[in-house]
CSV table of C-alpha atoms in Angstrom, one decimal:
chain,number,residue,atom,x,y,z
A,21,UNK,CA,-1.1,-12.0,-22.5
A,22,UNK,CA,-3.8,-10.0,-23.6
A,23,UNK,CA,-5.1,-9.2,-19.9
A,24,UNK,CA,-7.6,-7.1,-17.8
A,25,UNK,CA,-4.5,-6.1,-16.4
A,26,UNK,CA,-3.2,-4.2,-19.8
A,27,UNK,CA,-5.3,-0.8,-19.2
A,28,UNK,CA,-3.4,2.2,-21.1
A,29,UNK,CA,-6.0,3.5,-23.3
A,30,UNK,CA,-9.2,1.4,-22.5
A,31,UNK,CA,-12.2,4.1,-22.7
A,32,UNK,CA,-15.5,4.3,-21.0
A,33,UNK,CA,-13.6,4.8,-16.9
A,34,UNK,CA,-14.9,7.9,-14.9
A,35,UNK,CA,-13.4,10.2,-13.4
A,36,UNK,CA,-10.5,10.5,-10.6
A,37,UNK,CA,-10.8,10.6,-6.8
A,38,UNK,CA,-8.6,14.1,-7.5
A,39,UNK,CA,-9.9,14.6,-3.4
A,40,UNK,CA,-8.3,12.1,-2.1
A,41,UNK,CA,-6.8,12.6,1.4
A,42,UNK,CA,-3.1,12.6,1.6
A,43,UNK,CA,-2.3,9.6,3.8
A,44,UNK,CA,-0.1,6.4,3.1
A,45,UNK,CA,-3.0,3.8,3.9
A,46,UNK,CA,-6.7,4.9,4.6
A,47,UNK,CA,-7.5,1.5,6.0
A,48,UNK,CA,-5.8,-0.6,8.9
A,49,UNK,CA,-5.4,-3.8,7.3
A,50,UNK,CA,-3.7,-2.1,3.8
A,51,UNK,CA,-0.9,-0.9,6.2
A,52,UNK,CA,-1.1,-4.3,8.0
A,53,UNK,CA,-0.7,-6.4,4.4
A,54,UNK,CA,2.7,-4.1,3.6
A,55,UNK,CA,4.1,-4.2,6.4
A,56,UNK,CA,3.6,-7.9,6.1
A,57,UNK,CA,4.6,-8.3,2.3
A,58,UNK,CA,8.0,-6.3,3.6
A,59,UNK,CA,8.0,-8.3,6.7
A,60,UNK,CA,8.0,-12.0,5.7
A,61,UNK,CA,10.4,-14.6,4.8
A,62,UNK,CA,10.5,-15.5,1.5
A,63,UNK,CA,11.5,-19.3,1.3
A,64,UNK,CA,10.5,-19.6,-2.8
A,65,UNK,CA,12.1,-17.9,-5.7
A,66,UNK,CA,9.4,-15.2,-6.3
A,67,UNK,CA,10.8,-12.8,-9.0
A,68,UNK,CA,8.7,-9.1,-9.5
A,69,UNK,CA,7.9,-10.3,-12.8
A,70,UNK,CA,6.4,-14.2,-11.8
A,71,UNK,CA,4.3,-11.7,-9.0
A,72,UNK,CA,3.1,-9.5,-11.4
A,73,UNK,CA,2.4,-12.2,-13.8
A,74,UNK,CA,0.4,-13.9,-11.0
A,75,UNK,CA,-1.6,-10.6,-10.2
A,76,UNK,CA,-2.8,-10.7,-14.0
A,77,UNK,CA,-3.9,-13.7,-14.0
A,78,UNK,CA,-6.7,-12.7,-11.0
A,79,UNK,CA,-10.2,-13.5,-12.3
A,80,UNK,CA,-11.2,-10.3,-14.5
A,81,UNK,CA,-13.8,-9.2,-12.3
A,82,UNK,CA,-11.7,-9.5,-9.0
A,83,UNK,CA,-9.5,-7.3,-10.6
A,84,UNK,CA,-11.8,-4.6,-11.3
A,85,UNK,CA,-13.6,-4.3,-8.6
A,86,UNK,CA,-11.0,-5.8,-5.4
A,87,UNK,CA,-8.9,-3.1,-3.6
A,88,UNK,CA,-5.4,-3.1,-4.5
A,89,UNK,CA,-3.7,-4.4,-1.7
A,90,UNK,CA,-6.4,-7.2,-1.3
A,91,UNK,CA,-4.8,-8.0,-5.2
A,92,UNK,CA,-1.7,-8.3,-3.8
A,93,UNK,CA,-3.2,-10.6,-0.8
A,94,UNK,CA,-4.3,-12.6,-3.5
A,95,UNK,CA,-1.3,-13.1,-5.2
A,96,UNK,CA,0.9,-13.8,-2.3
A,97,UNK,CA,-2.2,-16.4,-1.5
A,98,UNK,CA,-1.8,-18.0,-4.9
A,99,UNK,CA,1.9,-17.9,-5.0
A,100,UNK,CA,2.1,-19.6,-1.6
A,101,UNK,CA,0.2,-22.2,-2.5
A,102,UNK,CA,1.4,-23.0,-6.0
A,103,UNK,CA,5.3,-22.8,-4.0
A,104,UNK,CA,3.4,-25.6,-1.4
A,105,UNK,CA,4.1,-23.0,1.4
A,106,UNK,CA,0.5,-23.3,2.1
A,107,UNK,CA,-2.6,-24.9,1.5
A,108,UNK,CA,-6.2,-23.2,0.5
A,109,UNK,CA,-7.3,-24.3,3.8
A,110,UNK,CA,-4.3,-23.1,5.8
A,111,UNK,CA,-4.8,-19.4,4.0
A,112,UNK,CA,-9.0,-19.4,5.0
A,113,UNK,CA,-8.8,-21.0,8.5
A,114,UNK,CA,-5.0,-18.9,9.5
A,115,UNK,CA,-4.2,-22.3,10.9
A,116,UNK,CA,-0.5,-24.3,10.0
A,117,UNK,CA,-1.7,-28.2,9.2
A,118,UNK,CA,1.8,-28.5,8.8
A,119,UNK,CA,5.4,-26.9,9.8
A,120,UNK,CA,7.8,-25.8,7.1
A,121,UNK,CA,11.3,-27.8,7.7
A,122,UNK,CA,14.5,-26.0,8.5
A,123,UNK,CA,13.5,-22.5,8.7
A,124,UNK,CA,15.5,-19.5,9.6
A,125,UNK,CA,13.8,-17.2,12.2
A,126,UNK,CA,12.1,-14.7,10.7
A,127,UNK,CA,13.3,-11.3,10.3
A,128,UNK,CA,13.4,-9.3,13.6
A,129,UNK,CA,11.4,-5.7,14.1
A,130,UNK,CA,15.7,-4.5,14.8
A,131,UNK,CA,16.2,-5.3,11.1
A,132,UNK,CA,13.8,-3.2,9.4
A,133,UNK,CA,15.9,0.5,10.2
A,134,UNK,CA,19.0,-1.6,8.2
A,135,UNK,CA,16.2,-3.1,5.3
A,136,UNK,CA,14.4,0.2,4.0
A,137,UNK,CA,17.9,1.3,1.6
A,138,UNK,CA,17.9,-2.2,0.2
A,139,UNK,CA,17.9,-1.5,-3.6
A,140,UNK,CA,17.3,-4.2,-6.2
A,141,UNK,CA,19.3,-4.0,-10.1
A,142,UNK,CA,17.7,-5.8,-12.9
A,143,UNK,CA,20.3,-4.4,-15.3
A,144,UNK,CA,22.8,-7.0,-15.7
A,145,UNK,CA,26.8,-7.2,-17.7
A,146,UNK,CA,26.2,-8.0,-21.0
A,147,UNK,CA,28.7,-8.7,-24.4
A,148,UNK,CA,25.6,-8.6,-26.8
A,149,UNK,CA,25.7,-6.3,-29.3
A,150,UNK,CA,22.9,-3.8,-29.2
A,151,UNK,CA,20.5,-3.6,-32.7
A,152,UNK,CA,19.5,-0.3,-31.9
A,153,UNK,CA,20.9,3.5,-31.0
A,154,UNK,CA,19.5,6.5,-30.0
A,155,UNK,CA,17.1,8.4,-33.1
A,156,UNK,CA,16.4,4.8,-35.0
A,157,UNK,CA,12.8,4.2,-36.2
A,158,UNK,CA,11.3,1.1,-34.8
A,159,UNK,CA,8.2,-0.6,-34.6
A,160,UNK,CA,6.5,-2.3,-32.1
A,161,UNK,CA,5.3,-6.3,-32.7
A,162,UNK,CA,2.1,-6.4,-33.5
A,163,UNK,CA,1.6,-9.6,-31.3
A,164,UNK,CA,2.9,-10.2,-27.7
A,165,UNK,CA,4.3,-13.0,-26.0
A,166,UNK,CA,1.2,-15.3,-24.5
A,167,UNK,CA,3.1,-15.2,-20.7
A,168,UNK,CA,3.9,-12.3,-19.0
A,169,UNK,CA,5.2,-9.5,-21.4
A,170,UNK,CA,5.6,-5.7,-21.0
A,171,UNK,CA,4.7,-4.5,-24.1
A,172,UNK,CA,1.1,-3.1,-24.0
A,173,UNK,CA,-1.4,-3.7,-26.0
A,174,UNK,CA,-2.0,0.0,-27.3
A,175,UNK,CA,1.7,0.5,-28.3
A,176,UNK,CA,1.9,-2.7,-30.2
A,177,UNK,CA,2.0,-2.6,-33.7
A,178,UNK,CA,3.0,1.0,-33.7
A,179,UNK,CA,6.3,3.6,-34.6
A,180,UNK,CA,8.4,5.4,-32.8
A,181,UNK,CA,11.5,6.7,-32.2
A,182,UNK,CA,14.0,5.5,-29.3
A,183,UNK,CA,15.0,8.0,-27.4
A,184,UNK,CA,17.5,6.2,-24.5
A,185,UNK,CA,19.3,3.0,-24.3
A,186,UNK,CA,20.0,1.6,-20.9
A,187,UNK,CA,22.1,-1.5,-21.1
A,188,UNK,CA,20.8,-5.5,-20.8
A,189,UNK,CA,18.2,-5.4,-18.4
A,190,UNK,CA,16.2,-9.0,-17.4
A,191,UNK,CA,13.6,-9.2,-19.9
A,192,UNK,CA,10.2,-9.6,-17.9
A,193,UNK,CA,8.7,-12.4,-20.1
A,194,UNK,CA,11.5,-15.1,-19.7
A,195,UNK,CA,11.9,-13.7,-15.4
A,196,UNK,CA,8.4,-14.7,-15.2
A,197,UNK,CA,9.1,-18.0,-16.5
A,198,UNK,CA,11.7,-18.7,-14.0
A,199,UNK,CA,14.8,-17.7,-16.3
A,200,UNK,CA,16.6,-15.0,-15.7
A,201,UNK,CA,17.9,-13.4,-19.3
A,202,UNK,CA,19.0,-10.2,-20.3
A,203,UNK,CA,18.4,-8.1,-22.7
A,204,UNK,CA,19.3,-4.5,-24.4
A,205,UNK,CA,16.2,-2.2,-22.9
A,206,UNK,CA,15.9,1.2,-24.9
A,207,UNK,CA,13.3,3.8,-24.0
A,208,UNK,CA,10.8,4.4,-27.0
A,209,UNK,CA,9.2,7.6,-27.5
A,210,UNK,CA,5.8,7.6,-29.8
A,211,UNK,CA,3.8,10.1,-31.2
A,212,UNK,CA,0.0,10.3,-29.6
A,213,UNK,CA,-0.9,11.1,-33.2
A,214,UNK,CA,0.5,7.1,-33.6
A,215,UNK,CA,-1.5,5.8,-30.9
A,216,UNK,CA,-4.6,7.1,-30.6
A,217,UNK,CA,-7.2,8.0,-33.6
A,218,UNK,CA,-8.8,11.4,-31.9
A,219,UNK,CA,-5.0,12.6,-31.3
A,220,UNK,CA,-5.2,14.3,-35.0
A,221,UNK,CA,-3.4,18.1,-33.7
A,222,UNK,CA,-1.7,17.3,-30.6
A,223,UNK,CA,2.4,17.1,-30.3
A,224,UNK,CA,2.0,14.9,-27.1
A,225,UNK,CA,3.9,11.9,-26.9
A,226,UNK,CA,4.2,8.8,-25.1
A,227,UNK,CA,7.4,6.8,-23.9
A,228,UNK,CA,7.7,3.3,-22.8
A,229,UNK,CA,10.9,1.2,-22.0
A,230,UNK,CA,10.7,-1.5,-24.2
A,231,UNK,CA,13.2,-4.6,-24.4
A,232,UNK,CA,14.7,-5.3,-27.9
A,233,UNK,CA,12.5,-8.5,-28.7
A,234,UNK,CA,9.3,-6.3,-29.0
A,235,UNK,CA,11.1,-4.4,-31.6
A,236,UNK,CA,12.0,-4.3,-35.3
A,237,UNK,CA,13.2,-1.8,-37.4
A,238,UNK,CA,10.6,0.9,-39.0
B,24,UNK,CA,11.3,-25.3,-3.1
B,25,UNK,CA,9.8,-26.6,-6.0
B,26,UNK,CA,8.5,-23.8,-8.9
B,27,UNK,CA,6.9,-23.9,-11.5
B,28,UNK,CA,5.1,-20.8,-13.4
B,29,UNK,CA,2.2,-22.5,-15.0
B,30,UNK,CA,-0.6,-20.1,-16.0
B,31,UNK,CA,-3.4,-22.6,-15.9
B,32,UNK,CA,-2.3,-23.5,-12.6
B,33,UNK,CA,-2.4,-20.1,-11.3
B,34,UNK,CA,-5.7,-19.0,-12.4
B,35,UNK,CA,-7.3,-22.2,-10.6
B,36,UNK,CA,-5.6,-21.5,-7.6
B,37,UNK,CA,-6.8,-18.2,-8.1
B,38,UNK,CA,-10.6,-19.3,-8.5
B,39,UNK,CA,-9.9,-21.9,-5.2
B,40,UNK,CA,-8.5,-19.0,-3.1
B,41,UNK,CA,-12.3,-16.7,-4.5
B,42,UNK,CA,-14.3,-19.1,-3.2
B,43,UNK,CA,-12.6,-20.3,0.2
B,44,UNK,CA,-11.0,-17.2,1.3
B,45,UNK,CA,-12.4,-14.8,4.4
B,46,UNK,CA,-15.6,-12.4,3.5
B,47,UNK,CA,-13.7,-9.0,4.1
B,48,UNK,CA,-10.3,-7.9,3.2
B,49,UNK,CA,-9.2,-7.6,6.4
B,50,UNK,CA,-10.2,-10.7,7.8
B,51,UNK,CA,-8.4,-12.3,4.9
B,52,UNK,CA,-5.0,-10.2,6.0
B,53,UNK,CA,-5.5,-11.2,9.6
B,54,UNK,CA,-5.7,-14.9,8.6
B,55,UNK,CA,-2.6,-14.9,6.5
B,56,UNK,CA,-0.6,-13.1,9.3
B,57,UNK,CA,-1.5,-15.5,11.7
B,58,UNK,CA,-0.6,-18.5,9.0
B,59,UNK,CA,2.7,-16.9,8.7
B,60,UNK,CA,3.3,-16.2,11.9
B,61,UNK,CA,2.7,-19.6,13.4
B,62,UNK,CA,4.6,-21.3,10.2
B,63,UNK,CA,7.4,-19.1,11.9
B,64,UNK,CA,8.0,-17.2,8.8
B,65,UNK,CA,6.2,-14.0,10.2
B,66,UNK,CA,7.6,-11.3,13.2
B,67,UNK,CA,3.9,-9.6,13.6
B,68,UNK,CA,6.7,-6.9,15.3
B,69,UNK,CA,8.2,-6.5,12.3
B,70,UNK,CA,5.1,-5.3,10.4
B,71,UNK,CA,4.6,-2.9,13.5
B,72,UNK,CA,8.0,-1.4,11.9
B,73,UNK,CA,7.6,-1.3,8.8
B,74,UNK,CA,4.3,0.4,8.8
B,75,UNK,CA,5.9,2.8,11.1
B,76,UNK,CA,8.3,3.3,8.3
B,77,UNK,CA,6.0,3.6,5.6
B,78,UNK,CA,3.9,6.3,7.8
B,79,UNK,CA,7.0,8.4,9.3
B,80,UNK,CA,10.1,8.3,7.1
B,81,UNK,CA,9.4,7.2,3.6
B,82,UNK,CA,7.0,9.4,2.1
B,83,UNK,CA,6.7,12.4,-0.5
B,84,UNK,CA,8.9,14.7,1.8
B,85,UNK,CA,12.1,12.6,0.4
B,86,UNK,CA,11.0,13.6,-3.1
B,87,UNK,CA,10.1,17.4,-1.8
B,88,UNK,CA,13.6,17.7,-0.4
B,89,UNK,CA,15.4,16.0,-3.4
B,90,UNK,CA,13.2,18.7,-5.7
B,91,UNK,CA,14.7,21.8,-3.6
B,92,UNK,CA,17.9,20.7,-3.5
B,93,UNK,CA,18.0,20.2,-7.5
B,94,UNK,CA,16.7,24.1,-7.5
B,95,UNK,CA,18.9,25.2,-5.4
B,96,UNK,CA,22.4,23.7,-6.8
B,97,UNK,CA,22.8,23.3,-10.0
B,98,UNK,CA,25.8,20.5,-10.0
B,99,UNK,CA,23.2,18.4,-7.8
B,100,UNK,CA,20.4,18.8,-10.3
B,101,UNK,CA,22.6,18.1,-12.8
B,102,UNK,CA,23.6,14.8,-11.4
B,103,UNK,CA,20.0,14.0,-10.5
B,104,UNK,CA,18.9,14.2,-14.6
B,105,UNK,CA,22.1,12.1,-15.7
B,106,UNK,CA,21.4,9.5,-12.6
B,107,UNK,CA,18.3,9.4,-10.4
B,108,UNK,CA,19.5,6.9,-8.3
B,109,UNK,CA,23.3,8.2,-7.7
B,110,UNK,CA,21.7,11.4,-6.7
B,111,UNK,CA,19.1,10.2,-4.0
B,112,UNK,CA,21.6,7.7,-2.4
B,113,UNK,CA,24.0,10.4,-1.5
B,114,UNK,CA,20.9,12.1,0.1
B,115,UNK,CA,20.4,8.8,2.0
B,116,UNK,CA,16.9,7.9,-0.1
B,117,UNK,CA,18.1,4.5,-2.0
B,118,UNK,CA,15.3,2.1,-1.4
B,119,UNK,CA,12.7,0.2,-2.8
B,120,UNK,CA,11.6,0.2,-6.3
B,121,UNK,CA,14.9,3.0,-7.4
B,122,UNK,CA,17.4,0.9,-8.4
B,123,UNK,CA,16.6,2.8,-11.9
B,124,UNK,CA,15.4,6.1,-11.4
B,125,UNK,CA,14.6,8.7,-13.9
B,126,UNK,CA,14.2,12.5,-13.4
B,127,UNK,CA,12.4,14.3,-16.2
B,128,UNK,CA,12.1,17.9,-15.9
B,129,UNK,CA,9.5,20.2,-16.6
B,130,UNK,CA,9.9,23.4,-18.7
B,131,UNK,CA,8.2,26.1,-20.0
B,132,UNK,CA,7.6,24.2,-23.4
B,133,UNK,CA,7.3,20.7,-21.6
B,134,UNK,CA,5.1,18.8,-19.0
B,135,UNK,CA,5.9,15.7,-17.6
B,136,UNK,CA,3.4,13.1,-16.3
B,137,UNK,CA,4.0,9.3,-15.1
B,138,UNK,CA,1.6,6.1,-15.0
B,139,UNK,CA,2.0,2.3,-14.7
B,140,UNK,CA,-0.8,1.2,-17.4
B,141,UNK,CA,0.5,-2.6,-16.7
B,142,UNK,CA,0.4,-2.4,-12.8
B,143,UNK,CA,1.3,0.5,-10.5
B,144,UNK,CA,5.0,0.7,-10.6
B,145,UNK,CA,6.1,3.7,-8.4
B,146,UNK,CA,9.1,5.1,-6.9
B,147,UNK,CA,8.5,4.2,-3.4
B,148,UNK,CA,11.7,5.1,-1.5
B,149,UNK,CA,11.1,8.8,-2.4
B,150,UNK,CA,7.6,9.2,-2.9
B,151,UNK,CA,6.2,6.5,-0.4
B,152,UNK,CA,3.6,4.2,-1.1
B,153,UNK,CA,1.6,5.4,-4.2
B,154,UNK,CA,-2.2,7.3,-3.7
B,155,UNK,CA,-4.9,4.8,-4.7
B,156,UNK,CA,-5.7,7.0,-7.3
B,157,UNK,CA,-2.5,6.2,-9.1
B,158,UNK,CA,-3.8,2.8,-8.9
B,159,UNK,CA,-7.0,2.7,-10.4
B,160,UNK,CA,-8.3,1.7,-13.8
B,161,UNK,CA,-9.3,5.0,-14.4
B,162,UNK,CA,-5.8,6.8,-13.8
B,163,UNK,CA,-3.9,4.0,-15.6
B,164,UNK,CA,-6.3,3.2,-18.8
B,165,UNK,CA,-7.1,7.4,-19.5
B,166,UNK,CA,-3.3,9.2,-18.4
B,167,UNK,CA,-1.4,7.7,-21.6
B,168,UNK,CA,-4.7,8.1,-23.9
B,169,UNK,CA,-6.1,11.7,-22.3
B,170,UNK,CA,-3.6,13.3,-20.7
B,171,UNK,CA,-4.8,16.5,-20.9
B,172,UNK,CA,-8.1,15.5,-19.5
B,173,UNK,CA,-6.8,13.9,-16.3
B,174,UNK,CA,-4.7,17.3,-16.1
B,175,UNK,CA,-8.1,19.4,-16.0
B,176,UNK,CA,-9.5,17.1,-13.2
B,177,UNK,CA,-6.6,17.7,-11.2
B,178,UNK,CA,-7.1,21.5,-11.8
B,179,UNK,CA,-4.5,22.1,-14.1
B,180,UNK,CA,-5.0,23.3,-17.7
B,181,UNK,CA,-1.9,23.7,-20.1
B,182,UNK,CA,-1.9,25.8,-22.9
B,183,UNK,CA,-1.6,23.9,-26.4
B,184,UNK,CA,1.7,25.0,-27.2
B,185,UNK,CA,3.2,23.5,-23.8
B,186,UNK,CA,3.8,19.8,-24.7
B,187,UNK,CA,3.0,16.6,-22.7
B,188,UNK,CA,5.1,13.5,-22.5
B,189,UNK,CA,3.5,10.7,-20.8
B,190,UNK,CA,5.8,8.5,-18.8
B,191,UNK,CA,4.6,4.9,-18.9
B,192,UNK,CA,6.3,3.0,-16.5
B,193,UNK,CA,7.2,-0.7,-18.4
B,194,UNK,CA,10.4,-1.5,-17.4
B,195,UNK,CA,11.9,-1.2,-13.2
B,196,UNK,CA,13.0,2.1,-14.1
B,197,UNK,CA,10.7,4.4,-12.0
B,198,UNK,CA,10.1,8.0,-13.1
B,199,UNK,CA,9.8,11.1,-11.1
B,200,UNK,CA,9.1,14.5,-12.1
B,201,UNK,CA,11.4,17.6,-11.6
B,202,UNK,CA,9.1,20.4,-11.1
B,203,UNK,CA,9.5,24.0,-12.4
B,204,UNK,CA,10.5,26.3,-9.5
B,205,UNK,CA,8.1,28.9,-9.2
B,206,UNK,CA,8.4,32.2,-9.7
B,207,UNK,CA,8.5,34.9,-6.5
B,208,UNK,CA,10.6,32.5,-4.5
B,209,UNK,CA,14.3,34.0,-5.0
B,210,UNK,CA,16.6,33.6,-2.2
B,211,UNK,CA,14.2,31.0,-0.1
B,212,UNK,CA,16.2,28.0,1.6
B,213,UNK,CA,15.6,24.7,0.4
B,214,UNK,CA,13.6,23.9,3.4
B,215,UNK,CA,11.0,26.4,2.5
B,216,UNK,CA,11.6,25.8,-1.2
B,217,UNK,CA,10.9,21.8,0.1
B,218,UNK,CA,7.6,22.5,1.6
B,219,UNK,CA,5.8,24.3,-1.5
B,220,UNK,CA,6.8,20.7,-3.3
B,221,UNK,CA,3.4,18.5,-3.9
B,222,UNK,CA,3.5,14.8,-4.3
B,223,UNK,CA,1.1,15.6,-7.2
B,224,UNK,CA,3.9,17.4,-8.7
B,225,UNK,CA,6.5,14.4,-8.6
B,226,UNK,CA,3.8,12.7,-10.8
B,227,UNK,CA,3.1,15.3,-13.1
B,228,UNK,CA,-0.7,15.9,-11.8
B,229,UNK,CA,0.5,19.3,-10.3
B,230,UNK,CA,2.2,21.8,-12.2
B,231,UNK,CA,2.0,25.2,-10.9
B,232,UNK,CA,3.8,25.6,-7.4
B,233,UNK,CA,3.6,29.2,-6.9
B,234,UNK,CA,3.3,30.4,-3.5
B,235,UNK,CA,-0.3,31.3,-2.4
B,236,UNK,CA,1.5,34.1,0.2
B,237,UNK,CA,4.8,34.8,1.2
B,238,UNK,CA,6.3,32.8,4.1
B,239,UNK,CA,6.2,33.8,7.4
């Protein structure tokens, strides 16, 4: 989808808080809302990709302007209630109306120490031939999917050159659907000259990791 | 449970959640913890531990320690560039969000630097939990378009000829920079080598580690 969310190269933003002090959380309640978000049960299939499909879909102007971890509030809130884990009202008042049926007890504080090495793969075994190799000129779509994609806007419709191939990986659109579907993933590297108009001199270049659907030969 | 990923349905919910939710971000947390808590899906003692993680134990001194032992043995480093992830388990740093990690290197003629311009992928079980810089729509909309620019605001300005790759984070690998080891630091230990490492440096919004004195 062409979201608020897809931000690589949108012009007229200010300058960085380069100052910033070096701590992991500057307020309580953004520590509080990880530790949560790590902490919780999760009794719904909620994929990365259905999550981050959820954060883009956050009213544009929430999204702007709403700290980050209150985005991700937000979209724990909405997932929660579109799973029926909770209602509206349950989220505002932090009252249960109603108890959730044959629960296991939550994690305990003991199982954290054993949880922090937990490592998710999204690469997955795969017979398909790949259409691509290393050094083959490709082209981006000039159109993404209408869902969830990760194919940004600014690098669609352009050339480049792929410069690593890493196997099938779960292609983000379909995971966000609910299916789970992999496909080759190859790392594209493009010129800035091929991106951006004021680029006219510079050798910089960009790379994205971009699934084989987004792709056709250049 | 039931789910289904319908769009439409999400942005009402969305637009329900605006207008009913708590005033204040942290009165909004507060309310969801006791929710969960009472729904008995919630242990508010383990959140206690996992901030205590995310405060004392995962943080950018992994990533510092990973970085000096890459310039200190060259088999390491080698295995680090061929597989991010291999490397940092046998260090004991496997964790959230490197199941696919990346280490690209800087050089004389090269300079690494690494955004999310979809969302604010990081690799959090070396570097911790990303600055909110990294996470605003002025780091992720101006890294990939003005580089160079970003560079200067972070007090770092590269010479033309030195080129810059801009890492944008689309897929779950996560990227990390290798640093170049600075000059005037032959025959340091890797623990003294580890503490001239910058998290700014893993990102690619430091380049230039040299020592301001000598140690000790």
């Amino acid at each position: 989808m062409d979201g608020i969310h897809d931000l690589g190269g949108k012009q007229g933003f200010g300058p960085i808080d380069v100052g910033e002090k070096e701590e992991p959380f500057h307020e309580a309640w953004e520590a509080r809302l990880l530790g949560i978000v790590r902490g919780m049960s999760r009794v719904a299939p909620w994929s990365i990709d259905w999550f981050r499909h959820v954060r883009e879909l956050i009213d544009p102007v929430d999204y702007l302007t709403r700290p980050y971890y209150d985005q991700w509030l937000q979209t724990y809130a909405a997932m929660m209630v579109n799973s029926g884990v909770a209602t509206v009202d349950e989220l505002a008042s932090g009252k249960s109306a109603a108890a959730i049926a044959d629960l296991p007890p939550p994690a305990p504080p003991s199982a954290v120490a054993g949880a922090t090495g937990n490592m998710a793969r999204f690469d997955r075994e795969s017979t398909a031939r790949s259409r691509f190799a290393v050094g083959d000129l490709v082209r981006t779509h000039v159109h993404a999917a209408p869902g969830h994609t990760r194919l940004p806007q600014y690098a669609r419709g352009c050339r480049g050159t792929v410069t690593g191939f890493h196997g099938a990986h779960i292609l983000p659109d379909a995971s966000a659907l609910g299916e789970e579907r992999a496909e080759p993933l190859y790392t594209v590297a493009f010129a800035a000259t091929e991106l951006w108009p004021e680029a006219r001199a510079s050798r910089d270049r960009v790379y994205l990791d971009l699934w084989e659907s987004y792709l056709e030969p250049a | 449970m039931a789910e289904d990923h319908n769009s439409h349905k999400i942005q009402a919910i969305h637009r329900e959640l605006h207008s009913h939710l708590p005033p204040e971000p942290a009165l909004r947390v507060k309310a969801l913890e006791s929710l969960l808590v009472e729904k008995g899906l919630l242990d508010p003692q383990t959140v206690d531990a996992w901030i205590e993680v995310f405060t004392e134990e995962i943080g950018p001194k992994r990533g510092a320690t990973v970085v000096a032992k890459a310039w200190t043995d060259p088999a390491f480093k080698a295995r680090l560039l061929a597989d991010g992830t291999a490397a940092i388990t046998e260090l004991g740093f496997e964790g959230w969000a490197s199941g696919h990690l990346k280490v690209v290197e800087n050089t004389q003629e090269v300079h690494n630097l690494v955004v999310c311009t979809l969302c604010s992928c990081y690799p959090i079980s070396i570097l911790g939990v990303p600055p909110n810089w990294y996470k605003t729509a002025a780091y992720r909309a101006r890294a990939v378009r003005d580089p160079r620019g970003v560079l200067a605001e972070f007090g770092e300005t590269l010479p033309a000829e030195v080129e810059v790759r801009v890492w944008d984070s689309t897929s779950e690998l996560r990227y990390m920079v290798l640093p170049q080891r600075p000059a005037g630091t032959d025959g340091w230990d890797e623990a003294t080598l580890a503490g001239l490492v910058t998290r700014n440096a893993m990102i690619g919004t430091a380049r230039d580690l040299t020592p301001r004195k000598e140690p000790g």
